[in-house]
CSV table of C-alpha atoms in Angstrom, one decimal:
chain,number,residue,atom,x,y,z
A,1,MET,CA,99.0,91.8,129.5
A,2,SER,CA,97.9,95.3,128.8
A,3,LYS,CA,100.0,97.0,126.1
A,4,GLY,CA,99.1,100.6,127.0
A,5,TYR,CA,98.5,101.7,123.4
A,6,GLY,CA,99.4,105.4,123.0
A,7,VAL,CA,96.2,106.5,121.3
A,8,GLY,CA,96.5,110.0,122.6
A,9,GLN,CA,99.2,110.9,120.1
A,10,VAL,CA,97.1,110.7,116.9
A,11,GLN,CA,93.5,111.3,115.9
A,12,SER,CA,91.2,108.5,116.9
A,13,PRO,CA,90.1,106.5,113.8
A,14,GLY,CA,86.7,105.8,115.2
A,15,ASN,CA,86.5,102.3,113.7
A,16,GLY,CA,84.3,100.9,116.5
A,17,ASP,CA,84.6,98.1,119.0
A,18,SER,CA,84.9,95.4,116.2
A,19,SER,CA,88.4,96.6,115.2
A,20,VAL,CA,91.4,94.8,116.6
A,21,ARG,CA,94.6,96.3,118.0
A,22,LEU,CA,98.0,95.0,117.0
A,23,ARG,CA,101.4,96.1,118.2
A,24,VAL,CA,104.2,95.5,115.7
A,25,LEU,CA,108.0,95.9,115.8
A,26,SER,CA,110.3,96.0,112.8
A,27,TYR,CA,113.8,95.4,114.0
A,28,ASN,CA,117.2,94.7,112.3
A,29,VAL,CA,118.9,92.8,115.1
A,30,HIS,CA,122.4,92.9,113.4
A,31,GLY,CA,122.8,89.2,113.4
A,32,GLN,CA,122.7,89.1,117.2
A,33,ARG,CA,126.3,90.3,117.2
A,34,ASP,CA,125.6,92.9,120.0
A,35,ASP,CA,124.1,92.6,123.5
A,36,VAL,CA,121.5,89.8,123.1
A,37,ASP,CA,120.4,90.2,126.8
A,38,ALA,CA,119.6,93.9,126.1
A,39,LEU,CA,117.8,92.8,122.9
A,40,ALA,CA,115.6,90.4,124.8
A,41,GLU,CA,114.9,92.8,127.6
A,42,ALA,CA,114.0,95.6,125.1
A,43,VAL,CA,111.7,93.5,123.0
A,44,ARG,CA,110.0,91.9,126.0
A,45,GLY,CA,109.5,95.3,127.5
A,46,MET,CA,107.6,96.5,124.4
A,47,ASP,CA,105.3,93.4,124.6
A,48,PRO,CA,104.7,93.1,120.8
A,49,ASP,CA,102.2,90.9,119.0
A,50,VAL,CA,104.5,90.7,116.0
A,51,VAL,CA,108.2,91.3,115.4
A,52,ILE,CA,109.4,91.6,111.8
A,53,VAL,CA,113.1,90.8,112.0
A,54,GLN,CA,115.9,91.6,109.6
A,55,GLU,CA,119.4,89.9,109.9
A,56,ALA,CA,117.9,86.8,111.7
A,57,PRO,CA,119.8,83.5,111.6
A,58,ARG,CA,120.1,82.2,108.0
A,59,ARG,CA,123.1,79.7,108.1
A,60,PHE,CA,124.1,76.6,109.9
A,61,ARG,CA,121.4,75.3,112.3
A,62,TRP,CA,119.3,78.3,111.4
A,63,ARG,CA,116.0,76.6,112.5
A,64,HIS,CA,117.4,76.0,116.0
A,65,LYS,CA,118.8,79.5,116.2
A,66,CYS,CA,115.6,81.2,115.0
A,67,ALA,CA,113.6,79.2,117.6
A,68,ALA,CA,116.1,80.2,120.3
A,69,LEU,CA,115.8,83.8,119.3
A,70,ALA,CA,112.0,83.6,119.4
A,71,ASP,CA,112.1,81.9,122.8
A,72,ARG,CA,114.5,84.6,124.2
A,73,LEU,CA,112.0,87.3,123.0
A,74,GLY,CA,109.0,85.5,124.4
A,75,LEU,CA,107.5,84.7,120.9
A,76,VAL,CA,107.2,81.9,118.4
A,77,VAL,CA,108.5,81.5,114.9
A,78,ALA,CA,105.9,82.1,112.2
A,79,ALA,CA,108.1,82.0,109.1
A,80,GLY,CA,111.5,82.9,107.6
A,81,GLY,CA,115.1,82.2,108.3
A,82,LEU,CA,117.2,80.7,105.6
A,83,PRO,CA,114.3,80.4,103.0
A,84,ALA,CA,113.8,84.2,103.4
A,85,LEU,CA,117.6,84.9,103.6
A,86,GLY,CA,117.5,86.3,107.2
A,87,ASN,CA,114.1,87.8,107.2
A,88,LEU,CA,111.9,86.4,110.0
A,89,LEU,CA,108.4,86.8,111.4
A,90,LEU,CA,107.8,86.2,115.1
A,91,THR,CA,104.4,86.3,116.7
A,92,SER,CA,102.8,86.1,120.1
A,93,LEU,CA,100.3,83.3,120.8
A,94,ARG,CA,97.6,85.9,120.3
A,95,VAL,CA,98.3,85.8,116.6
A,96,ARG,CA,97.1,82.8,114.5
A,97,VAL,CA,99.2,82.1,111.4
A,98,TYR,CA,97.3,80.5,108.5
A,99,HIS,CA,99.8,80.5,105.6
A,100,THR,CA,103.5,81.5,105.1
A,101,TRP,CA,105.9,81.7,102.2
A,102,CYS,CA,109.3,83.2,101.3
A,103,GLN,CA,110.9,85.0,98.4
A,104,GLN,CA,114.5,85.2,97.2
A,105,TYR,CA,115.7,88.0,95.0
A,106,PRO,CA,118.1,87.2,92.1
A,107,LEU,CA,121.7,86.9,93.1
A,108,THR,CA,124.2,89.4,91.7
A,109,PRO,CA,127.6,87.7,91.7
A,110,GLY,CA,129.8,89.0,94.5
A,111,ARG,CA,126.8,90.3,96.5
A,112,HIS,CA,124.8,89.0,99.4
A,113,LEU,CA,121.6,87.1,98.7
A,114,ARG,CA,118.5,89.0,99.8
A,115,GLY,CA,114.8,88.1,100.1
A,116,ALA,CA,111.5,88.5,101.9
A,117,VAL,CA,109.0,86.7,104.1
A,118,PHE,CA,105.2,86.7,104.1
A,119,ALA,CA,102.4,85.4,106.3
A,120,GLU,CA,98.6,85.5,106.3
A,121,CYS,CA,97.5,85.9,109.9
A,122,GLY,CA,94.5,86.5,112.1
A,123,ILE,CA,93.5,87.8,115.5
A,124,GLY,CA,89.8,87.2,116.4
A,125,SER,CA,87.7,88.5,113.5
A,126,ALA,CA,90.6,90.4,111.9
A,127,ARG,CA,92.6,88.9,109.1
A,128,PHE,CA,95.8,90.5,107.8
A,129,ALA,CA,99.1,89.9,106.0
A,130,LEU,CA,102.7,90.4,107.3
A,131,ALA,CA,105.7,91.0,105.1
A,132,GLY,CA,109.4,91.7,105.9
A,133,SER,CA,112.4,92.4,103.7
A,134,HIS,CA,116.0,93.7,103.8
A,135,LEU,CA,117.1,95.3,100.6
A,136,SER,CA,120.7,95.5,99.3
A,137,THR,CA,123.2,98.1,100.2
A,138,ASP,CA,124.1,98.3,96.5
A,139,PRO,CA,122.1,101.1,94.8
A,140,THR,CA,122.2,99.2,91.5
A,141,GLU,CA,120.5,96.2,93.1
A,142,ARG,CA,117.9,97.9,95.3
A,143,PRO,CA,115.4,99.1,92.6
A,144,GLY,CA,115.0,95.6,91.1
A,145,GLN,CA,114.5,94.1,94.6
A,146,ALA,CA,112.0,96.8,95.5
A,147,ALA,CA,110.1,96.1,92.4
A,148,LEU,CA,109.9,92.3,93.1
A,149,LEU,CA,108.8,93.0,96.7
A,150,LYS,CA,106.1,95.4,95.5
A,151,GLU,CA,104.9,92.9,93.0
A,152,ALA,CA,104.4,90.3,95.8
A,153,LEU,CA,102.7,92.9,98.0
A,154,ALA,CA,100.3,93.9,95.2
A,155,ALA,CA,99.2,90.3,94.9
A,156,LEU,CA,97.9,90.3,98.5
A,157,ARG,CA,94.2,90.7,99.1
A,158,LEU,CA,94.4,91.1,102.9
A,159,PRO,CA,95.4,94.4,104.6
A,160,VAL,CA,99.2,94.2,104.8
A,161,VAL,CA,101.8,95.4,107.3
A,162,VAL,CA,105.3,95.6,105.9
A,163,GLY,CA,108.5,96.0,107.9
A,164,ALA,CA,111.8,96.5,106.0
A,165,ASP,CA,115.3,97.7,106.2
A,166,LEU,CA,115.4,99.5,102.8
A,167,ASN,CA,119.1,100.6,103.1
A,168,GLU,CA,118.2,104.0,101.8
A,169,ASN,CA,116.5,107.1,103.2
A,170,SER,CA,112.9,108.0,102.5
A,171,GLY,CA,112.5,109.6,99.1
A,172,GLY,CA,114.9,107.2,97.4
A,173,GLY,CA,113.6,105.3,94.4
A,174,ALA,CA,113.4,101.9,96.1
A,175,TRP,CA,111.6,103.5,99.1
A,176,ARG,CA,109.1,105.1,96.9
A,177,THR,CA,108.4,101.9,95.0
A,178,VAL,CA,107.7,99.9,98.2
A,179,ALA,CA,105.7,102.8,99.8
A,180,ASP,CA,103.4,103.4,96.8
A,181,GLY,CA,99.8,103.0,97.8
A,182,LEU,CA,100.7,102.3,101.4
A,183,THR,CA,100.8,104.4,104.6
A,184,ASP,CA,104.2,105.3,106.0
A,185,ALA,CA,103.5,104.8,109.7
A,186,ALA,CA,106.1,107.4,110.7
A,187,ALA,CA,104.3,110.1,108.7
A,188,VAL,CA,101.0,109.7,110.7
A,189,VAL,CA,102.5,110.8,114.0
A,190,ALA,CA,103.9,114.3,114.4
A,191,GLY,CA,107.6,114.3,114.1
A,192,GLY,CA,107.8,110.6,113.2
A,193,ALA,CA,109.2,111.0,109.8
A,194,SER,CA,112.2,113.0,111.2
A,195,ARG,CA,113.2,110.2,113.6
A,196,PHE,CA,116.4,108.5,112.5
A,197,THR,CA,116.7,104.7,112.9
A,198,TYR,CA,120.4,104.1,112.1
A,199,PRO,CA,123.1,103.9,113.3
A,200,CYS,CA,122.4,103.8,117.0
A,201,LEU,CA,125.7,105.4,118.1
A,202,GLU,CA,125.1,108.4,115.8
A,203,PRO,CA,121.7,108.4,114.3
A,204,ARG,CA,121.5,110.1,110.9
A,205,ASP,CA,119.4,108.0,108.6
A,206,ARG,CA,115.9,106.7,108.4
A,207,ILE,CA,116.4,103.5,106.5
A,208,ASP,CA,114.0,101.3,108.5
A,209,ALA,CA,110.4,101.6,107.6
A,210,LEU,CA,106.9,100.3,108.5
A,211,PHE,CA,104.2,100.6,105.9
A,212,VAL,CA,100.6,99.6,106.3
A,213,ASP,CA,97.6,99.1,104.1
A,214,PRO,CA,95.3,102.2,104.0
A,215,ARG,CA,92.6,100.0,105.6
A,216,ILE,CA,94.8,99.9,108.7
A,217,SER,CA,94.8,102.8,111.2
A,218,VAL,CA,98.1,103.9,112.8
A,219,LEU,CA,97.4,104.7,116.5
A,220,ASP,CA,101.0,105.3,117.5
A,221,TYR,CA,104.5,105.2,116.1
A,222,ASP,CA,107.9,105.4,117.8
A,223,VAL,CA,111.6,104.8,117.0
A,224,VAL,CA,112.6,103.2,120.4
A,225,ASP,CA,115.8,104.9,121.5
A,226,THR,CA,116.8,103.6,125.0
A,227,GLU,CA,119.9,102.5,126.8
A,228,GLN,CA,118.9,98.9,126.0
A,229,THR,CA,118.2,99.4,122.3
A,230,ARG,CA,121.5,101.2,121.9
A,231,ARG,CA,123.3,98.1,123.2
A,232,ALA,CA,121.1,95.6,121.4
A,233,SER,CA,121.8,96.4,117.7
A,234,ASP,CA,123.2,99.0,115.4
A,235,HIS,CA,119.5,99.8,114.3
A,236,PHE,CA,116.8,101.1,116.5
A,237,PRO,CA,113.5,99.2,116.5
A,238,ILE,CA,110.4,100.7,115.1
A,239,ARG,CA,107.2,100.2,117.2
A,240,ALA,CA,103.7,100.9,115.9
A,241,ASP,CA,100.3,100.3,117.4
A,242,LEU,CA,97.8,99.6,114.7
A,243,LEU,CA,94.0,99.1,114.4
A,244,LEU,CA,93.0,96.3,112.1
A,245,PRO,CA,89.7,96.2,110.3
A,246,ALA,CA,87.5,93.3,111.4
């Protein structure tokens, strides 16, 4: 199926025919506590290669629930769930997954456990890494979690795509830690960095982010605000079309 990549909105990177296009969503699905039919319709309509999910199933029968979510969205589970504390990577059959692992951040008593999920993937001649995380709402916890996530990202050798709910606006300390050395996909497209992602009913914050390795070109970026996405979750999904180096 053709994805209709919106290359006209940014300068063409000129990487040649050997580069590979990838459509990525980063989406906090709010524990599927909203309209799951609208969620499925919205995601299927965007036809992603990868969905980096926050607030995915992480408790009783989490494997079955993650598989059911993937099936509803027309994708397959690559990694995550309980071992990543609700972070989940879903892919289309176009994406080959070679290696996956999960990370759990130290628990602060009385707070929610948080973590991250990682995968090494490929499409044709292009190899890349995926990462997803959901940082704490507690401003005393976030910096340490961001530092642990950044340490894991720094160890990667493949070009990486990172989707995260950082629970703070751009410019915050945890945001700057994760973003260091990476490209904020929103900043590439005119007006992208001013598009709020949360909450859907009265958007006022950009706490959801998609960062990419400098070796990856951002062709298009959008915060998808539609009737469906307003019913599907309390966060808007981020969609980006990327060009991977071969």
